[in-house]
XYZ file of C-alpha atoms in Angstrom:
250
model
C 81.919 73.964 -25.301
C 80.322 75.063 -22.058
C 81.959 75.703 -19.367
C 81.192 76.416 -15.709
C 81.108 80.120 -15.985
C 78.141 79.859 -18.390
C 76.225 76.727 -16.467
C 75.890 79.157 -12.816
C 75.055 82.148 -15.191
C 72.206 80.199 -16.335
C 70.797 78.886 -12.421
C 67.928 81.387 -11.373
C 69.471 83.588 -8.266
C 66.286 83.367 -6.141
C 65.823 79.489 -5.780
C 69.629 79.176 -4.430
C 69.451 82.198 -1.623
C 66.138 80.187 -0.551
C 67.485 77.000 -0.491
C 70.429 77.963 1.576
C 68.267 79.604 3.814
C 66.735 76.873 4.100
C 69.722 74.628 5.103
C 71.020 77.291 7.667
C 67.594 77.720 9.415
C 67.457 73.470 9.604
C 71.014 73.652 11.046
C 70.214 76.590 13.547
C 67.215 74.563 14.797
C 69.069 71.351 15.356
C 71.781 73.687 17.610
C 69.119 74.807 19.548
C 67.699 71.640 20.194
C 70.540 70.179 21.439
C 71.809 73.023 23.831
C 67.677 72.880 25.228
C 68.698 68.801 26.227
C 71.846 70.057 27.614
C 69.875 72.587 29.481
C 67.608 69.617 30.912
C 69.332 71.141 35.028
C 68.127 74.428 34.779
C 65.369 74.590 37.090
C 62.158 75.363 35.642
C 62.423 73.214 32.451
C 59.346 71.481 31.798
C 60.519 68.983 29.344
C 63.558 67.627 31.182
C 64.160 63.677 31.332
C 64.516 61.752 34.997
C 68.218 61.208 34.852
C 70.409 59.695 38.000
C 71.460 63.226 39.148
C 68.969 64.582 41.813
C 66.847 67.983 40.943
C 67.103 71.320 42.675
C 63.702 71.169 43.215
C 63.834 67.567 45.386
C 64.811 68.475 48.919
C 68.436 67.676 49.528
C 69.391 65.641 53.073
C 70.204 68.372 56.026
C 74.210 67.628 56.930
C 73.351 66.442 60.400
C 70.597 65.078 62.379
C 68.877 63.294 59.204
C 65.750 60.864 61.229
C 66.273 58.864 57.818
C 69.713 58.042 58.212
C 70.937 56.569 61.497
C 74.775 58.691 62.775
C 77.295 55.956 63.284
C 77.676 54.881 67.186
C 80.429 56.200 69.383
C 83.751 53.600 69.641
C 82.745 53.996 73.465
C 79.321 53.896 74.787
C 79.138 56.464 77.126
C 75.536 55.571 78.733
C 75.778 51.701 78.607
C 77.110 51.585 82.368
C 79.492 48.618 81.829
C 83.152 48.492 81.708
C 85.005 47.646 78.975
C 87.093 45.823 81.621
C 85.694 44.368 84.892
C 87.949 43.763 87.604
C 86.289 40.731 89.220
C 84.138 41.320 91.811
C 83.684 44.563 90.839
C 80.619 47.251 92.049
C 77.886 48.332 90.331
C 79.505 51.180 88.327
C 76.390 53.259 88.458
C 77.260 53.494 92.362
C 80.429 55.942 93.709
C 83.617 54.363 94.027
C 84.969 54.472 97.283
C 88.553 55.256 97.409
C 90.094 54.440 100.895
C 94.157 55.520 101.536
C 94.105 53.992 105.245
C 95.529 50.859 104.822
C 94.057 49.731 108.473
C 90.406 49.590 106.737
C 91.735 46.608 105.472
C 91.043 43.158 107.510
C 94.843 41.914 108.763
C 95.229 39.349 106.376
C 95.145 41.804 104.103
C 97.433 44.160 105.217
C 99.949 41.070 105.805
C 99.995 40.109 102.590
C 100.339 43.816 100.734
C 103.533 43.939 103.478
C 105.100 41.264 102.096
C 104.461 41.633 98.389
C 106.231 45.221 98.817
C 108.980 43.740 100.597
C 109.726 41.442 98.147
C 109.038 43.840 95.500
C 111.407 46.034 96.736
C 114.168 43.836 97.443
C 114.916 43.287 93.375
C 114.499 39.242 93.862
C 111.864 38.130 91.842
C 111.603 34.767 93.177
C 110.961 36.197 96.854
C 107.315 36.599 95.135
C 106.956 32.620 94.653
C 105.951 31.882 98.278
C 103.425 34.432 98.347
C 101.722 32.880 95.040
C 100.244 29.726 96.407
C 100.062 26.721 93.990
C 97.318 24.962 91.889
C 93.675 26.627 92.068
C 95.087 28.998 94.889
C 97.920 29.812 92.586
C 98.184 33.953 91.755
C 96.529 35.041 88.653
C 99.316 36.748 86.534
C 98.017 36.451 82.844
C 93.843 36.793 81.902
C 93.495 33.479 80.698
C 95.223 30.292 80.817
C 96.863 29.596 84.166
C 100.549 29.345 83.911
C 102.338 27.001 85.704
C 105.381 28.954 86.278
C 103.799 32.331 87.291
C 107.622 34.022 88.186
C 108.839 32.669 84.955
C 105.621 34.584 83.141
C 106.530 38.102 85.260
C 109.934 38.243 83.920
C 108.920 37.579 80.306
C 107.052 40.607 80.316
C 109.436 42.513 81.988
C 111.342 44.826 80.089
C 114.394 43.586 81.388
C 116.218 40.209 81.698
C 115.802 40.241 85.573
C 112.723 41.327 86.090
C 113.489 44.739 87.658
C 110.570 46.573 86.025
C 107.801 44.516 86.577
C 108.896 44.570 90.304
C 109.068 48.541 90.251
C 105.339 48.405 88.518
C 103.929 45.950 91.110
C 105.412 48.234 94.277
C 103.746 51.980 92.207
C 100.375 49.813 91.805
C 100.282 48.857 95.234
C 101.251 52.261 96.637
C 97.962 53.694 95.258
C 94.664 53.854 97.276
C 92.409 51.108 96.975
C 89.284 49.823 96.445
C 86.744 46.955 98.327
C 84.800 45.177 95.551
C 81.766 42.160 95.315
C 81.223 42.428 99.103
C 78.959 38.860 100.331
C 80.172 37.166 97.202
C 83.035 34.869 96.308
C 84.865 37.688 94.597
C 85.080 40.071 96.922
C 88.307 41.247 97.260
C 90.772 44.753 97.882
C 92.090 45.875 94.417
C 94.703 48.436 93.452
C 94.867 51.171 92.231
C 91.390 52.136 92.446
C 91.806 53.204 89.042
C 90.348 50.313 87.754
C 87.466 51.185 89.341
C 86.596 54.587 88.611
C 85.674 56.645 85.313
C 88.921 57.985 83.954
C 87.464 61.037 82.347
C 85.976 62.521 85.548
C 89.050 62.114 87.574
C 90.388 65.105 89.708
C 93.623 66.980 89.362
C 95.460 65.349 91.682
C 93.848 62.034 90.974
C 95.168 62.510 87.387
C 98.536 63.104 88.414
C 98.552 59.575 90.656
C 97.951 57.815 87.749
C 100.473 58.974 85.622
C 102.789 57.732 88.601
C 101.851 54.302 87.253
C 101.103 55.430 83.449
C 102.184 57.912 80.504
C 100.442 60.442 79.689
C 100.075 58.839 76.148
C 98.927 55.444 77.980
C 96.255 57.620 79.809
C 94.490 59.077 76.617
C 94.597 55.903 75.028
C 92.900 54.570 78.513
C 89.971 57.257 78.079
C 89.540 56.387 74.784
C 89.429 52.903 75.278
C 87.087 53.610 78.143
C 88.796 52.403 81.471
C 92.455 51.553 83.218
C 93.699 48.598 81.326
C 97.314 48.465 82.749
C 98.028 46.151 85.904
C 95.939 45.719 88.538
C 96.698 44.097 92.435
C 93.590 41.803 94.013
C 93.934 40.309 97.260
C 91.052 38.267 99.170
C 89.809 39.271 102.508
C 91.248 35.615 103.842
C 94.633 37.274 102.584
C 95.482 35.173 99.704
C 96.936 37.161 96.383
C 94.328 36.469 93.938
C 95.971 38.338 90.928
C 98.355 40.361 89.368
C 97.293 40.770 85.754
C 97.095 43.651 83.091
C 93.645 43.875 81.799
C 92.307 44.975 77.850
């Protein structure tokens, strides 16, 4: 009997060393060829396929001031000259704001009727402030909006407290502040306080900054310069002396 021994005495030496050689050289090129296709990045490679990822050699985007790709517009136009919020009848915002103190600028009707809303303002009576409201079309603006028809009952709702207290203090630091004359020859023109509502909130001076935050936080101020004007309340009273509004704008 054979056995294996004498069957791989009798295979010839030289035909198996080439035939492995073989096999090893076929298995070498194969690696090769597939760490080349995972080489395809490298720049330089002449042979590599398109694929998804962009090539070093194709120009990347610069980080900022791409003409191809529009930057995303500011929350707040800075250069579109209009207010977020317009008091009505209010100026041309491209124009100064004139900020008068001297309450005798004021035509006497006017100066009547600021008298009494700070008198009743200060006396802690709400209803002291229905008189001076007027009824129907002539009635005092106190919400932007729908009219209401109980314009005292509106204030203390959005007081803070059950009496109204705060929404009186508010009314008499808004009304302590300068003022401003707006839409003069037209049907709105009117004195408003505080001239804040008026006037760019990120040029204001020292002084002017610490008048507002009288009326305001200092939180309520950011937000305000963010948001791009005074959005808190607001006191407008016609030349003829009639209390056009007392309203909180946004």
């Amino acid at each position: 009997m054979r056995t294996g021994k004498d069957i791989s005495s009798r295979i010839p030496l030289a035909p198996v060393l080439l035939a492995v050689g073989i096999a090893a050289g076929s298995m070498l090129s194969a690696s090769s060829a597939y760490a080349l296709s995972e080489l395809q990045k490298i720049p330089g490679q002449p042979d590599a396929p398109a694929t998804a990822q962009q090539s070093p050699q194709q120009p990347t985007a610069p980080q900022t001031g791409s003409p191809g790709i529009p930057q995303p517009d500011p929350l707040v136009n800075k250069d579109s000259g209009q207010s977020v919020d317009k008091t009505p009848g209010a100026s041309d915002d491209s124009k100064p704001v004139e900020v008068i103190y001297d309450i005798s600028k004021a035509p006497e009707p006017v100066r009547k009727m600021r008298e009494q809303i700070v008198e009743a303002a200060a006396s802690g009576d709400l209803e002291r402030l229905r008189p001076l409201m007027g009824t129907g079309a002539d009635q005092t603006q106190v919400t932007v909006g729908e009219p209401t028809d109980d314009p005292i009952g509106t204030l203390k709702d959005l007081s803070g407290d059950p009496d109204g207290d705060e929404i009186l203090a508010i009314m008499l630091d808004v009304i302590s502040t300068g003022f401003v004359h707006v839409g003069q020859g037209t049907p709105e023109e009117m004195y408003v306080w505080p001239y804040f509502a008026e006037k760019d909130l990120k040029s204001l001076t020292p002084p002017e900054r610490v008048e507002l935050l009288r009326i305001v936080t200092a939180g309520d101020l950011s937000d305000m310069q963010e948001f791009g004007g005074y959005n808190f309340y607001r006191v407008g009273i016609a030349p003829d002396g009639k209390w056009k509004f007392f309203t909180a704008g946004d």
